[in-house]
């Protein structure tokens, strides 16, 4: 029969050692002799080989550094750590931790305590921020304020949700649109493409030489994004007929005629440089109706106007479009896609 090599006890054994001796002799975790980390004082990023890790606060950075510094015994599973931190001064934290792990089916724990010393540096991102660094310019141009506002909002949301190394050094209104100075050429190029796909239009890319480094030319790229004057869902008055924009696909727009026969067509966006954009549909009062013929009350002039409903239309209220000149109401739009 196998027995414990240390005390002679009978099984159960782990590596020929009984559970009691395992608990007394096996150390599941330990710390290195020196705990010293490098942290950015501006953004709390922790320096690790080759890069910086972002953290919301200094305590989170210290906690991550301490846990990643723990040296675990081999052949363990289900390692867990709980910590408590005490700041001794701006550059030192005392950390106490309890570690748990499974060793050969036996749950073991150990207590650790160490002082983490902090050396502060400025990370590359904060250094670039402070120096006004940017690689690319994103220029958004459109004649319609609603389109510009939607595009600018998209860019700001993308910057806010990106890692800290992607940022805007400066941004603000420009003649005919809005400009962003961005820290990444590739991300600026991707953003320009996303704007073109979502809003239509086209992108023009140019570059200028700004210097040389290590024998290579340094180029600054400019991405000019020219967007149409309308969005998906807008209504356009073209040659006295009303169309709804149902899709924008780069340089083309898909339009639906808002009266019989309700046909659809694709047109080049460049052919619609200065379209007559109607205001959003408004709910109007029905004065009388007969089959598909309606007599409606213009909410602006309080005069009655005639309109024809789409086929198979049903409902108690009508939403109608009104031309920019406020001279007449167009077709009811309920249940029209």
Short mmCIF file of C-alpha atoms in Angstrom, two decimals:
data_model
loop_
_atom_site.label_atom_id
_atom_site.label_comp_id
_atom_site.label_asym_id
_atom_site.label_seq_id
_atom_site.Cartn_x
_atom_site.Cartn_y
_atom_site.Cartn_z
CA UNK A 1 0.00 0.00 0.00
CA UNK A 2 1.22 3.50 -0.84
CA UNK A 3 1.89 5.78 2.09
CA UNK A 4 2.86 9.44 2.51
CA UNK A 5 6.57 9.92 1.91
CA UNK A 6 6.72 12.55 4.65
CA UNK A 7 4.71 11.18 7.56
CA UNK A 8 3.73 7.68 6.52
CA UNK A 9 0.01 8.40 6.45
CA UNK A 10 -2.30 6.30 4.31
CA UNK A 11 -4.12 7.59 1.18
CA UNK A 12 -5.60 9.78 -0.17
CA UNK A 13 -2.31 11.07 -1.52
CA UNK A 14 -1.27 13.78 -3.97
CA UNK A 15 2.09 13.09 -5.62
CA UNK A 16 2.70 10.54 -2.84
CA UNK A 17 2.06 13.17 -0.14
CA UNK A 18 -0.97 13.09 2.15
CA UNK A 19 -3.42 16.00 2.26
CA UNK A 20 -2.19 17.17 5.67
CA UNK A 21 1.43 17.35 4.50
CA UNK A 22 0.38 19.02 1.23
CA UNK A 23 -1.36 21.80 3.15
CA UNK A 24 1.74 22.25 5.34
CA UNK A 25 4.36 22.22 2.60
CA UNK A 26 2.88 23.31 -0.74
CA UNK A 27 2.99 27.04 -1.40
CA UNK A 28 0.63 27.86 -4.25
CA UNK A 29 1.76 31.46 -4.83
CA UNK A 30 4.52 33.94 -4.07
CA UNK A 31 5.68 37.43 -5.03
CA UNK A 32 8.88 38.65 -6.67
CA UNK A 33 11.40 40.41 -4.42
CA UNK A 34 10.65 43.84 -5.93
CA UNK A 35 7.24 45.19 -7.02
CA UNK A 36 7.85 48.25 -9.17
CA UNK A 37 5.46 49.50 -11.87
CA UNK A 38 5.50 52.36 -14.39
CA UNK A 39 2.27 54.37 -14.65
CA UNK A 40 1.09 57.43 -16.55
CA UNK A 41 0.10 60.13 -14.09
CA UNK A 42 -2.31 61.73 -16.56
CA UNK A 43 -4.43 58.77 -17.65
CA UNK A 44 -3.39 55.96 -15.24
CA UNK A 45 -2.23 53.72 -18.09
CA UNK A 46 0.13 50.95 -16.95
CA UNK A 47 3.30 50.36 -18.94
CA UNK A 48 3.86 46.76 -19.95
CA UNK A 49 6.38 45.40 -22.47
CA UNK A 50 5.57 46.88 -25.85
CA UNK A 51 2.52 48.96 -24.94
CA UNK A 52 0.39 50.68 -22.30
CA UNK A 53 -2.78 49.30 -20.70
CA UNK A 54 -5.60 51.74 -19.98
CA UNK A 55 -7.25 52.00 -16.56
CA UNK A 56 -9.89 54.31 -15.12
CA UNK A 57 -7.95 55.04 -11.92
CA UNK A 58 -4.63 54.41 -10.20
CA UNK A 59 -6.01 51.76 -7.84
CA UNK A 60 -7.17 49.62 -10.76
CA UNK A 61 -3.73 49.86 -12.37
CA UNK A 62 -2.00 48.86 -9.11
CA UNK A 63 -4.41 45.97 -8.59
CA UNK A 64 -3.79 44.64 -12.11
CA UNK A 65 -0.01 44.98 -11.75
CA UNK A 66 -0.01 43.16 -8.41
CA UNK A 67 -2.14 40.28 -9.65
CA UNK A 68 -0.10 39.88 -12.83
CA UNK A 69 3.09 39.79 -10.69
CA UNK A 70 1.98 36.76 -8.65
CA UNK A 71 4.10 33.68 -9.32
CA UNK A 72 1.90 30.57 -9.19
CA UNK A 73 3.03 27.01 -8.53
CA UNK A 74 2.78 24.72 -11.54
CA UNK A 75 -0.09 22.25 -12.03
CA UNK A 76 -2.72 24.45 -10.41
CA UNK A 77 -6.25 25.18 -11.60
CA UNK A 78 -9.05 27.57 -10.65
CA UNK A 79 -6.69 30.28 -9.41
CA UNK A 80 -8.46 33.17 -7.65
CA UNK A 81 -7.22 36.31 -5.91
CA UNK A 82 -8.86 38.80 -3.57
CA UNK A 83 -7.04 42.02 -2.71
CA UNK A 84 -7.12 45.01 -0.41
CA UNK A 85 -5.10 48.15 -1.17
CA UNK A 86 -3.72 50.84 1.15
CA UNK A 87 -2.03 53.91 -0.31
CA UNK A 88 1.05 54.81 1.74
CA UNK A 89 2.04 57.86 -0.31
CA UNK A 90 1.55 59.07 -3.93
CA UNK A 91 4.08 56.51 -5.16
CA UNK A 92 3.48 53.49 -2.88
CA UNK A 93 0.65 51.05 -2.18
CA UNK A 94 0.58 48.23 0.36
CA UNK A 95 -1.38 45.31 -1.10
CA UNK A 96 -2.67 42.33 0.87
CA UNK A 97 -4.05 39.38 -1.04
CA UNK A 98 -5.53 35.97 -0.44
CA UNK A 99 -4.97 33.44 -3.21
CA UNK A 100 -6.91 30.23 -3.76
CA UNK A 101 -6.26 27.38 -6.19
CA UNK A 102 -6.95 23.71 -6.79
CA UNK A 103 -3.96 21.37 -6.49
CA UNK A 104 -4.59 17.74 -7.38
CA UNK A 105 -8.23 18.08 -6.37
CA UNK A 106 -7.39 19.74 -3.05
CA UNK A 107 -8.32 23.39 -2.46
CA UNK A 108 -5.41 25.40 -1.08
CA UNK A 109 -4.93 29.03 -0.11
CA UNK A 110 -2.12 31.36 0.87
CA UNK A 111 -1.74 34.97 1.99
CA UNK A 112 0.45 37.50 0.23
CA UNK A 113 1.54 41.01 1.16
CA UNK A 114 3.77 43.44 -0.70
CA UNK A 115 4.49 47.10 -1.32
CA UNK A 116 4.09 48.30 -4.90
CA UNK A 117 6.39 51.16 -5.86
CA UNK A 118 5.19 53.45 -8.66
CA UNK A 119 7.36 55.30 -11.14
CA UNK A 120 5.45 57.94 -13.09
CA UNK A 121 5.98 58.62 -16.78
CA UNK A 122 3.94 60.20 -19.54
CA UNK A 123 2.48 57.63 -21.91
CA UNK A 124 2.76 58.05 -25.66
CA UNK A 125 -0.91 58.99 -26.04
CA UNK A 126 -0.79 61.75 -23.42
CA UNK A 127 2.49 63.00 -24.86
CA UNK A 128 0.90 63.23 -28.31
CA UNK A 129 -2.17 64.94 -26.88
CA UNK A 130 -0.02 67.57 -25.20
CA UNK A 131 2.06 68.10 -28.34
CA UNK A 132 -0.92 68.57 -30.66
CA UNK A 133 -0.05 65.43 -32.62
CA UNK A 134 -2.22 64.39 -35.55
CA UNK A 135 -1.70 62.24 -38.64
CA UNK A 136 -4.78 63.00 -40.67
CA UNK A 137 -7.49 65.58 -41.31
CA UNK A 138 -11.08 64.50 -41.82
CA UNK A 139 -13.11 67.13 -43.68
CA UNK A 140 -16.89 66.72 -43.79
CA UNK A 141 -18.72 68.86 -46.33
CA UNK A 142 -22.45 69.13 -47.07
CA UNK A 143 -24.96 71.89 -47.77
CA UNK A 144 -27.55 70.50 -45.35
CA UNK A 145 -27.17 71.18 -41.61
CA UNK A 146 -29.14 68.08 -40.56
CA UNK A 147 -26.81 65.86 -42.58
CA UNK A 148 -23.73 67.59 -41.17
CA UNK A 149 -25.00 67.27 -37.58
CA UNK A 150 -25.66 63.54 -38.02
CA UNK A 151 -22.22 62.92 -39.56
CA UNK A 152 -20.37 64.94 -36.91
CA UNK A 153 -22.24 63.12 -34.14
CA UNK A 154 -21.19 59.78 -35.63
CA UNK A 155 -17.51 60.80 -35.67
CA UNK A 156 -17.61 62.03 -32.06
CA UNK A 157 -19.26 58.78 -30.92
CA UNK A 158 -16.61 56.76 -32.73
CA UNK A 159 -13.79 58.72 -31.07
CA UNK A 160 -15.39 58.36 -27.62
CA UNK A 161 -15.77 54.59 -28.00
CA UNK A 162 -12.25 54.02 -29.38
CA UNK A 163 -9.07 53.29 -27.39
CA UNK A 164 -7.33 56.38 -26.04
CA UNK A 165 -4.62 56.31 -28.71
CA UNK A 166 -7.24 57.40 -31.24
CA UNK A 167 -8.20 60.99 -30.50
CA UNK A 168 -8.97 64.35 -32.07
CA UNK A 169 -6.36 67.03 -31.40
CA UNK A 170 -8.60 69.80 -32.69
CA UNK A 171 -12.03 69.90 -34.25
CA UNK A 172 -14.54 72.54 -35.16
CA UNK A 173 -16.72 74.15 -37.84
CA UNK A 174 -15.13 75.01 -41.18
CA UNK A 175 -16.42 76.67 -44.30
CA UNK A 176 -19.09 74.37 -45.68
CA UNK A 177 -18.76 71.75 -42.98
CA UNK A 178 -16.68 70.44 -40.07
CA UNK A 179 -13.01 69.41 -39.66
CA UNK A 180 -11.31 66.88 -37.36
CA UNK A 181 -7.57 66.51 -36.74
CA UNK A 182 -7.16 62.80 -35.96
CA UNK A 183 -4.29 60.81 -34.48
CA UNK A 184 -4.53 57.82 -36.83
CA UNK A 185 -4.44 57.83 -40.62
CA UNK A 186 -5.90 54.33 -40.90
CA UNK A 187 -8.76 55.10 -38.51
CA UNK A 188 -9.46 58.38 -40.32
CA UNK A 189 -9.59 56.50 -43.64
CA UNK A 190 -11.96 53.94 -42.13
CA UNK A 191 -14.19 56.68 -40.71
CA UNK A 192 -14.35 58.44 -44.07
CA UNK A 193 -15.44 55.20 -45.69
CA UNK A 194 -18.08 54.57 -43.00
CA UNK A 195 -19.52 58.05 -43.53
CA UNK A 196 -19.68 57.49 -47.28
CA UNK A 197 -21.46 54.14 -46.84
CA UNK A 198 -23.96 55.47 -44.28
CA UNK A 199 -24.74 58.86 -45.80
CA UNK A 200 -23.75 58.44 -49.45
CA UNK A 201 -21.43 60.80 -51.32
CA UNK A 202 -17.77 60.27 -52.05
CA UNK A 203 -14.30 60.60 -50.49
CA UNK A 204 -11.23 62.33 -51.88
CA UNK A 205 -7.86 61.47 -50.29
CA UNK A 206 -4.78 63.67 -50.61
CA UNK A 207 -1.49 63.90 -48.70
CA UNK A 208 1.26 66.41 -48.00
CA UNK A 209 4.90 65.91 -46.97
CA UNK A 210 5.48 67.11 -43.39
CA UNK A 211 9.02 65.77 -42.75
CA UNK A 212 11.33 62.79 -42.76
CA UNK A 213 12.15 60.21 -40.08
CA UNK A 214 14.65 57.37 -40.32
CA UNK A 215 15.07 58.09 -44.03
CA UNK A 216 11.34 57.87 -44.75
CA UNK A 217 8.93 60.58 -45.83
CA UNK A 218 6.28 61.53 -43.26
CA UNK A 219 2.95 62.24 -44.91
CA UNK A 220 -0.17 63.86 -43.50
CA UNK A 221 -3.36 62.66 -45.16
CA UNK A 222 -6.51 64.66 -45.75
CA UNK A 223 -9.81 62.87 -46.31
CA UNK A 224 -12.43 65.09 -47.91
CA UNK A 225 -15.89 63.58 -47.41
CA UNK A 226 -18.57 65.25 -49.52
CA UNK A 227 -22.03 64.18 -48.39
CA UNK A 228 -25.38 64.72 -50.10
CA UNK A 229 -27.86 67.32 -48.88
CA UNK A 230 -30.41 64.77 -47.66
CA UNK A 231 -30.78 61.72 -45.43
CA UNK A 232 -32.61 58.42 -45.70
CA UNK A 233 -36.26 59.17 -44.92
CA UNK A 234 -36.22 62.69 -46.38
CA UNK A 235 -38.80 63.73 -48.96
CA UNK A 236 -37.68 65.50 -52.13
CA UNK A 237 -39.70 67.59 -54.58
CA UNK A 238 -38.32 66.83 -58.05
CA UNK A 239 -40.05 68.22 -61.14
CA UNK A 240 -43.28 68.76 -59.20
CA UNK A 241 -43.31 65.18 -57.92
CA UNK A 242 -42.60 63.99 -54.39
CA UNK A 243 -40.05 61.22 -53.77
CA UNK A 244 -38.95 59.56 -50.54
CA UNK A 245 -35.27 58.67 -50.06
CA UNK A 246 -35.32 55.01 -49.07
CA UNK A 247 -31.63 54.17 -49.41
CA UNK A 248 -28.24 55.81 -49.89
CA UNK A 249 -25.50 53.70 -51.43
CA UNK A 250 -22.28 55.67 -51.85
CA UNK A 251 -22.89 57.77 -54.99
CA UNK A 252 -26.45 56.63 -55.61
CA UNK A 253 -29.79 57.29 -53.96
CA UNK A 254 -32.87 55.06 -54.13
CA UNK A 255 -36.08 57.07 -54.43
CA UNK A 256 -39.72 56.08 -54.21
CA UNK A 257 -42.42 58.09 -55.97
CA UNK A 258 -45.09 59.09 -53.44
CA UNK A 259 -48.04 58.84 -55.81
CA UNK A 260 -49.38 56.25 -58.20
CA UNK A 261 -47.76 54.16 -59.60
CA UNK A 262 -45.30 54.43 -56.61
CA UNK A 263 -42.31 53.45 -58.71
CA UNK A 264 -38.74 53.22 -57.43
CA UNK A 265 -35.59 54.39 -59.11
CA UNK A 266 -31.86 54.80 -58.50
CA UNK A 267 -30.29 58.16 -59.31
CA UNK A 268 -26.79 59.58 -59.07
CA UNK A 269 -26.45 61.74 -55.95
CA UNK A 270 -24.48 64.31 -57.93
CA UNK A 271 -27.61 65.00 -60.01
CA UNK A 272 -29.39 66.10 -56.80
CA UNK A 273 -26.98 68.78 -55.64
CA UNK A 274 -29.71 71.31 -54.69
CA UNK A 275 -32.91 69.31 -54.14
CA UNK A 276 -36.09 70.81 -52.73
CA UNK A 277 -36.37 69.05 -49.37
CA UNK A 278 -39.86 68.93 -47.89
CA UNK A 279 -40.56 69.25 -44.21
CA UNK A 280 -41.42 66.12 -42.25
CA UNK A 281 -44.97 64.73 -42.60
CA UNK A 282 -47.58 66.38 -40.39
CA UNK A 283 -50.90 65.03 -39.18
CA UNK A 284 -53.78 66.81 -40.86
CA UNK A 285 -57.51 66.98 -40.33
CA UNK A 286 -59.83 65.19 -42.76
CA UNK A 287 -62.71 67.42 -43.85
CA UNK A 288 -64.37 64.83 -46.08
CA UNK A 289 -63.50 61.71 -48.06
CA UNK A 290 -64.87 59.56 -50.83
CA UNK A 291 -63.13 56.41 -51.97
CA UNK A 292 -59.52 57.54 -52.43
CA UNK A 293 -60.39 61.24 -52.69
CA UNK A 294 -59.74 63.38 -49.59
CA UNK A 295 -60.44 66.96 -48.69
CA UNK A 296 -57.90 68.06 -46.08
CA UNK A 297 -57.35 71.11 -43.92
CA UNK A 298 -54.01 72.84 -44.40
CA UNK A 299 -52.77 73.43 -40.82
CA UNK A 300 -50.80 76.52 -41.95
CA UNK A 301 -53.29 78.37 -44.14
CA UNK A 302 -56.50 76.75 -42.80
CA UNK A 303 -57.65 76.31 -46.37
CA UNK A 304 -58.97 73.05 -47.79
CA UNK A 305 -56.90 71.11 -50.30
CA UNK A 306 -57.43 67.92 -52.26
CA UNK A 307 -55.34 64.77 -52.00
CA UNK A 308 -55.49 61.22 -53.29
CA UNK A 309 -54.69 58.31 -50.97
CA UNK A 310 -52.50 55.35 -51.88
CA UNK A 311 -54.31 52.15 -52.82
CA UNK A 312 -55.57 50.00 -49.93
CA UNK A 313 -55.02 52.82 -47.47
CA UNK A 314 -56.83 52.51 -44.11
CA UNK A 315 -56.85 54.69 -41.02
CA UNK A 316 -58.55 57.47 -39.14
CA UNK A 317 -55.78 60.03 -39.40
CA UNK A 318 -53.59 61.16 -42.27
CA UNK A 319 -50.02 62.35 -42.34
CA UNK A 320 -49.31 64.58 -45.29
CA UNK A 321 -46.33 66.28 -46.86
CA UNK A 322 -46.27 69.93 -47.60
CA UNK A 323 -44.10 71.64 -50.19
CA UNK A 324 -41.42 74.09 -49.07
CA UNK A 325 -43.43 76.98 -50.48
CA UNK A 326 -46.40 76.02 -48.27
CA UNK A 327 -48.77 76.24 -51.23
CA UNK A 328 -50.31 72.78 -51.12
CA UNK A 329 -50.44 69.46 -49.35
CA UNK A 330 -49.19 66.39 -51.15
CA UNK A 331 -50.26 62.76 -50.79
CA UNK A 332 -51.19 61.06 -47.53
CA UNK A 333 -48.24 59.04 -46.35
CA UNK A 334 -49.73 56.60 -43.84
CA UNK A 335 -48.62 53.03 -44.51
CA UNK A 336 -46.28 54.08 -47.30
CA UNK A 337 -42.81 52.58 -47.02
#
